[in-house]
PDB file of C-alpha atoms in Angstrom:
ATOM      1  CA  ASN J   1     139.250-102.280 -35.269  1.00 58.00           C
ATOM      2  CA  VAL J   2     136.971 -99.520 -34.349  1.00 52.00           C
ATOM      3  CA  THR J   3     133.627-100.507 -32.890  1.00 55.00           C
ATOM      4  CA  ALA J   4     131.097 -99.486 -30.113  1.00 57.00           C
ATOM      5  CA  GLY J   5     133.502-101.127 -27.952  1.00 59.00           C
ATOM      6  CA  LYS J   6     135.774 -98.204 -27.736  1.00 60.00           C
ATOM      7  CA  TYR J   7     133.398 -96.077 -26.110  1.00 63.00           C
ATOM      8  CA  ASN J   8     131.183 -98.744 -24.095  1.00 67.00           C
ATOM      9  CA  ASP J   9     132.765-100.766 -21.398  1.00 73.00           C
ATOM     10  CA  GLY J  10     129.235-102.439 -20.686  1.00 72.00           C
ATOM     11  CA  SER J  11     127.963-100.372 -17.911  1.00 79.00           C
ATOM     12  CA  LYS J  12     124.622 -99.209 -18.091  1.00 81.00           C
ATOM     13  CA  PRO J  13     125.905 -95.276 -18.171  1.00 80.00           C
ATOM     14  CA  MET J  14     128.517 -95.625 -20.716  1.00 80.00           C
ATOM     15  CA  ARG J  15     125.449 -97.314 -22.809  1.00 79.00           C
ATOM     16  CA  ALA J  16     123.567 -94.141 -22.397  1.00 83.00           C
ATOM     17  CA  GLU J  17     126.399 -92.005 -23.407  1.00 83.00           C
ATOM     18  CA  LEU J  18     127.401 -94.103 -26.501  1.00 82.00           C
ATOM     19  CA  ALA J  19     123.629 -93.724 -27.311  1.00 83.00           C
ATOM     20  CA  ARG J  20     123.607 -90.036 -26.839  1.00 87.00           C
ATOM     21  CA  ARG J  21     126.776 -89.408 -29.038  1.00 85.00           C
ATOM     22  CA  LEU J  22     125.176 -91.513 -31.809  1.00 85.00           C
ATOM     23  CA  ALA J  23     122.002 -89.916 -31.980  1.00 92.00           C
ATOM     24  CA  ASP J  24     123.867 -86.552 -31.614  1.00 93.00           C
ATOM     25  CA  GLY J  25     126.323 -87.515 -34.679  1.00 90.00           C
ATOM     26  CA  MET J  26     123.168 -88.334 -36.737  1.00 92.00           C
ATOM     27  CA  GLN J  27     121.243 -85.574 -35.870  1.00 96.00           C
ATOM     28  CA  SER J  28     124.457 -83.204 -36.805  1.00 95.00           C
ATOM     29  CA  ALA J  29     124.729 -84.977 -39.937  1.00 92.00           C
ATOM     30  CA  TRP J  30     121.091 -84.536 -40.908  1.00 94.00           C
ATOM     31  CA  GLU J  31     121.437 -80.685 -40.567  1.00 95.00           C
ATOM     32  CA  ASN J  32     124.432 -80.276 -42.071  1.00 94.00           C
ATOM     33  CA  THR J  33     123.304 -82.505 -44.833  1.00 91.00           C
ATOM     34  CA  LYS J  34     123.862 -80.496 -48.396  1.00 87.00           C
ATOM     35  CA  ARG J  35     121.669 -82.108 -51.099  1.00 89.00           C
ATOM     36  CA  THR J  36     122.363 -81.840 -54.859  1.00 89.00           C
ATOM     37  CA  PRO J  37     119.863 -82.872 -57.489  1.00 92.00           C
ATOM     38  CA  ILE J  38     121.093 -85.603 -59.882  1.00 92.00           C
ATOM     39  CA  THR J  39     120.101 -86.966 -63.043  1.00 94.00           C
ATOM     40  CA  SER J  40     120.384 -89.956 -65.041  1.00 95.00           C
ATOM     41  CA  ALA J  41     123.167 -88.299 -66.539  1.00 95.00           C
ATOM     42  CA  ASP J  42     125.025 -88.075 -63.070  1.00 95.00           C
ATOM     43  CA  LEU J  43     125.008 -91.976 -62.586  1.00 96.00           C
ATOM     44  CA  GLU J  44     127.522 -94.096 -62.947  1.00 97.00           C
ATOM     45  CA  TRP J  45     128.422 -97.872 -62.053  1.00 97.00           C
ATOM     46  CA  ARG J  46     132.167 -99.006 -61.957  1.00 97.00           C
ATOM     47  CA  THR J  47     133.392-102.535 -61.356  1.00 98.00           C
ATOM     48  CA  VAL J  48     136.559-104.066 -60.576  1.00 98.00           C
ATOM     49  CA  ALA J  49     136.929-107.635 -60.260  1.00 98.00           C
ATOM     50  CA  VAL J  50     139.695-108.808 -57.933  1.00 98.00           C
ATOM     51  CA  ALA J  51     141.424-111.792 -56.473  1.00 97.00           C
ATOM     52  CA  LEU J  52     141.937-111.996 -52.762  1.00 97.00           C
ATOM     53  CA  PRO J  53     145.033-113.787 -51.761  1.00 97.00           C
ATOM     54  CA  PRO J  54     144.045-116.487 -48.980  1.00 96.00           C
ATOM     55  CA  SER J  55     145.860-116.642 -45.861  1.00 96.00           C
ATOM     56  CA  PRO J  56     148.170-118.791 -45.370  1.00 95.00           C
ATOM     57  CA  ALA J  57     147.065-120.305 -41.879  1.00 94.00           C
ATOM     58  CA  LEU J  58     144.365-122.223 -44.020  1.00 96.00           C
ATOM     59  CA  ASP J  59     145.700-125.520 -44.554  1.00 96.00           C
ATOM     60  CA  GLU J  60     143.424-127.768 -46.869  1.00 97.00           C
ATOM     61  CA  GLN J  61     144.461-131.294 -45.612  1.00 98.00           C
ATOM     62  CA  ALA J  62     143.637-130.025 -41.842  1.00 97.00           C
ATOM     63  CA  LEU J  63     140.525-128.501 -43.254  1.00 97.00           C
ATOM     64  CA  LEU J  64     139.266-131.919 -44.574  1.00 97.00           C
ATOM     65  CA  ARG J  65     140.315-133.581 -41.898  1.00 97.00           C
ATOM     66  CA  ILE J  66     138.105-131.712 -39.702  1.00 97.00           C
ATOM     67  CA  VAL J  67     135.453-131.978 -42.314  1.00 97.00           C
ATOM     68  CA  ASP J  68     135.160-135.382 -42.612  1.00 97.00           C
ATOM     69  CA  ASP J  69     135.601-136.090 -38.543  1.00 98.00           C
ATOM     70  CA  SER J  70     132.070-137.185 -37.507  1.00 97.00           C
ATOM     71  CA  ALA J  71     133.027-136.903 -33.875  1.00 98.00           C
ATOM     72  CA  ALA J  72     133.789-133.229 -34.278  1.00 97.00           C
ATOM     73  CA  LYS J  73     131.529-130.375 -33.244  1.00 97.00           C
ATOM     74  CA  PRO J  74     128.998-129.520 -35.494  1.00 97.00           C
ATOM     75  CA  VAL J  75     130.254-125.525 -35.314  1.00 96.00           C
ATOM     76  CA  ASP J  76     133.827-126.627 -35.942  1.00 96.00           C
ATOM     77  CA  ARG J  77     133.098-128.763 -39.140  1.00 97.00           C
ATOM     78  CA  VAL J  78     130.996-125.822 -40.489  1.00 96.00           C
ATOM     79  CA  ARG J  79     133.676-123.237 -39.803  1.00 95.00           C
ATOM     80  CA  ALA J  80     136.402-125.856 -41.651  1.00 97.00           C
ATOM     81  CA  ALA J  81     133.866-126.113 -44.922  1.00 97.00           C
ATOM     82  CA  ARG J  82     133.234-122.504 -44.536  1.00 95.00           C
ATOM     83  CA  ASN J  83     137.371-122.337 -44.654  1.00 96.00           C
ATOM     84  CA  LEU J  84     137.760-124.802 -47.009  1.00 96.00           C
ATOM     85  CA  VAL J  85     135.486-123.423 -49.817  1.00 96.00           C
ATOM     86  CA  TRP J  86     136.803-119.926 -49.308  1.00 96.00           C
ATOM     87  CA  LEU J  87     140.423-121.512 -50.160  1.00 96.00           C
ATOM     88  CA  HIS J  88     139.190-123.333 -53.271  1.00 96.00           C
ATOM     89  CA  ARG J  89     137.840-120.360 -54.565  1.00 94.00           C
ATOM     90  CA  ALA J  90     141.177-118.226 -54.063  1.00 94.00           C
ATOM     91  CA  GLN J  91     142.825-121.396 -55.512  1.00 94.00           C
ATOM     92  CA  ARG J  92     140.804-121.535 -58.905  1.00 95.00           C
ATOM     93  CA  GLY J  93     141.441-117.874 -58.911  1.00 93.00           C
ATOM     94  CA  ASP J  94     137.706-116.840 -58.573  1.00 96.00           C
ATOM     95  CA  LYS J  95     137.394-112.936 -58.316  1.00 97.00           C
ATOM     96  CA  ILE J  96     135.411-110.436 -56.505  1.00 95.00           C
ATOM     97  CA  ASP J  97     133.666-107.248 -57.698  1.00 96.00           C
ATOM     98  CA  LEU J  98     134.594-104.021 -56.463  1.00 98.00           C
ATOM     99  CA  THR J  99     131.897-101.805 -57.008  1.00 98.00           C
ATOM    100  CA  CYS J 100     131.043 -98.089 -57.167  1.00 98.00           C
ATOM    101  CA  LEU J 101     127.579 -95.993 -57.803  1.00 97.00           C
ATOM    102  CA  LYS J 102     128.727 -92.861 -58.427  1.00 96.00           C
ATOM    103  CA  LEU J 103     125.773 -90.431 -57.643  1.00 94.00           C
ATOM    104  CA  GLY J 104     126.921 -86.810 -59.251  1.00 93.00           C
ATOM    105  CA  PRO J 105     129.398 -85.541 -57.017  1.00 93.00           C
ATOM    106  CA  GLY J 106     129.780 -88.321 -54.558  1.00 95.00           C
ATOM    107  CA  TYR J 107     130.935 -92.054 -54.415  1.00 97.00           C
ATOM    108  CA  LEU J 108     129.398 -94.937 -52.884  1.00 97.00           C
ATOM    109  CA  VAL J 109     131.952 -98.058 -52.757  1.00 97.00           C
ATOM    110  CA  HIS J 110     130.905-101.333 -52.048  1.00 97.00           C
ATOM    111  CA  MET J 111     133.327-103.645 -50.795  1.00 97.00           C
ATOM    112  CA  PRO J 112     134.004-107.556 -49.555  1.00 96.00           C
ATOM    113  CA  GLY J 113     134.377-108.698 -45.756  1.00 94.00           C
ATOM    114  CA  GLU J 114     134.414-106.954 -42.614  1.00 93.00           C
ATOM    115  CA  LEU J 115     136.671-103.988 -43.446  1.00 93.00           C
ATOM    116  CA  PHE J 116     139.433-102.369 -40.967  1.00 93.00           C
ATOM    117  CA  ILE J 117     138.586 -98.393 -40.785  1.00 91.00           C
ATOM    118  CA  GLU J 118     141.825 -97.599 -43.091  1.00 94.00           C
ATOM    119  CA  TYR J 119     139.937 -98.619 -46.203  1.00 96.00           C
ATOM    120  CA  GLN J 120     137.257 -95.807 -45.851  1.00 95.00           C
ATOM    121  CA  LEU J 121     139.998 -93.059 -44.522  1.00 95.00           C
ATOM    122  CA  ALA J 122     141.871 -94.493 -47.990  1.00 97.00           C
ATOM    123  CA  ALA J 123     138.906 -93.944 -50.132  1.00 97.00           C
ATOM    124  CA  ALA J 124     138.272 -90.490 -48.807  1.00 97.00           C
ATOM    125  CA  ASN J 125     141.236 -89.601 -49.588  1.00 97.00           C
ATOM    126  CA  MET J 126     141.417 -90.842 -52.971  1.00 98.00           C
ATOM    127  CA  GLN J 127     138.850 -88.195 -53.822  1.00 97.00           C
ATOM    128  CA  PRO J 128     139.444 -85.492 -50.908  1.00 96.00           C
ATOM    129  CA  ASP J 129     136.772 -82.549 -52.780  1.00 95.00           C
ATOM    130  CA  ALA J 130     134.074 -85.673 -53.196  1.00 95.00           C
ATOM    131  CA  PRO J 131     131.691 -87.157 -50.550  1.00 94.00           C
ATOM    132  CA  VAL J 132     133.122 -90.655 -50.253  1.00 96.00           C
ATOM    133  CA  CYS J 133     130.901 -93.261 -48.634  1.00 95.00           C
ATOM    134  CA  MET J 134     131.687 -97.328 -48.320  1.00 95.00           C
ATOM    135  CA  ALA J 135     129.476-100.096 -47.425  1.00 94.00           C
ATOM    136  CA  ALA J 136     131.293-103.552 -46.377  1.00 92.00           C
ATOM    137  CA  TYR J 137     130.300-106.922 -46.062  1.00 89.00           C
ATOM    138  CA  GLY J 138     129.540-107.392 -49.923  1.00 87.00           C
ATOM    139  CA  ASP J 139     130.957-111.058 -49.835  1.00 88.00           C
ATOM    140  CA  TYR J 140     131.775-111.909 -46.239  1.00 86.00           C
ATOM    141  CA  GLY J 141     133.488-115.224 -47.534  1.00 91.00           C
ATOM    142  CA  SER J 142     136.868-113.312 -46.606  1.00 94.00           C
ATOM    143  CA  GLY J 143     135.928-112.825 -43.133  1.00 94.00           C
ATOM    144  CA  TYR J 144     137.636-109.609 -41.461  1.00 94.00           C
ATOM    145  CA  ILE J 145     140.041-107.665 -43.967  1.00 96.00           C
ATOM    146  CA  GLY J 146     142.716-105.661 -42.015  1.00 95.00           C
ATOM    147  CA  VAL J 147     145.703-103.786 -43.483  1.00 96.00           C
ATOM    148  CA  GLU J 148     148.736-105.421 -44.196  1.00 97.00           C
ATOM    149  CA  ILE J 149     150.800-104.721 -40.708  1.00 96.00           C
ATOM    150  CA  ALA J 150     147.892-105.906 -38.877  1.00 95.00           C
ATOM    151  CA  TYR J 151     148.337-109.328 -39.680  1.00 96.00           C
ATOM    152  CA  SER J 152     151.970-108.966 -38.123  1.00 95.00           C
ATOM    153  CA  GLN J 153     150.831-107.062 -35.169  1.00 93.00           C
ATOM    154  CA  GLY J 154     147.897-110.462 -34.105  1.00 88.00           C
ATOM    155  CA  GLY J 155     144.747-109.985 -32.867  1.00 88.00           C
ATOM    156  CA  TYR J 156     141.428-111.596 -33.220  1.00 88.00           C
ATOM    157  CA  GLU J 157     140.191-110.108 -36.454  1.00 90.00           C
ATOM    158  CA  THR J 158     143.745-110.921 -38.372  1.00 93.00           C
ATOM    159  CA  GLY J 159     143.813-113.885 -36.846  1.00 92.00           C
ATOM    160  CA  PRO J 160     141.565-117.423 -37.628  1.00 88.00           C
ATOM    161  CA  VAL J 161     138.497-115.131 -38.370  1.00 92.00           C
ATOM    162  CA  SER J 162     140.347-113.512 -41.451  1.00 95.00           C
ATOM    163  CA  ARG J 163     140.565-115.986 -44.676  1.00 96.00           C
ATOM    164  CA  VAL J 164     142.663-113.252 -46.627  1.00 97.00           C
ATOM    165  CA  ALA J 165     146.644-113.085 -46.631  1.00 97.00           C
ATOM    166  CA  PRO J 166     148.439-109.817 -45.670  1.00 97.00           C
ATOM    167  CA  GLU J 167     149.034-108.743 -49.545  1.00 97.00           C
ATOM    168  CA  VAL J 168     145.195-108.119 -49.612  1.00 98.00           C
ATOM    169  CA  GLU J 169     145.973-104.346 -48.670  1.00 98.00           C
ATOM    170  CA  LYS J 170     147.608-103.952 -51.912  1.00 98.00           C
ATOM    171  CA  VAL J 171     144.819-105.688 -53.730  1.00 98.00           C
ATOM    172  CA  LEU J 172     141.991-103.897 -52.272  1.00 98.00           C
ATOM    173  CA  MET J 173     144.027-100.092 -52.190  1.00 98.00           C
ATOM    174  CA  ASP J 174     144.494-100.513 -56.154  1.00 98.00           C
ATOM    175  CA  GLY J 175     141.204-101.447 -56.718  1.00 98.00           C
ATOM    176  CA  MET J 176     139.600 -98.499 -55.081  1.00 98.00           C
ATOM    177  CA  GLN J 177     141.943 -96.497 -56.695  1.00 98.00           C
ATOM    178  CA  GLU J 178     140.700 -97.890 -60.066  1.00 97.00           C
ATOM    179  CA  LEU J 179     137.106 -97.117 -58.767  1.00 98.00           C
ATOM    180  CA  LEU J 180     137.698 -93.742 -57.938  1.00 97.00           C
ATOM    181  CA  LYS J 181     139.149 -92.301 -60.951  1.00 93.00           C
TER     182      LYS J 181
END
């Protein structure tokens, strides 16, 4: 929901502006980095297993028809198969691990899917006095993962490329809260 597209309309001058801003931000971050020595006693690995609710738009019978249709485009059959596998995982109650590596005073949280920025902001607010970094795409079966309200607002990211239900926000926020205690 926040991407390079916000600062890049595709024109050559805007590409250069985006690159300059990115380079300036990276340089500033490097110059302002606080280094903290850590030992093995300062390391901790945390995990929380969560079940992500499947999107109500995933219709098993419709997906099976597409997968079984030899006349359908291969890309459509592959998408349907991927969605069907995700749906079956969710129906079985399969869980995905949310993980966190605590490095001294900081946290590195690992999450599934392509998350909206609100998850990173929420994680930072859960530990306001510590550096909190987030890496997503840990399990991409879910596709995009929006916040609950975004699913009612529509859009690409919360439409057919998201295989989770709006209730996913509570599941992930509760999981992050557990990881960042």
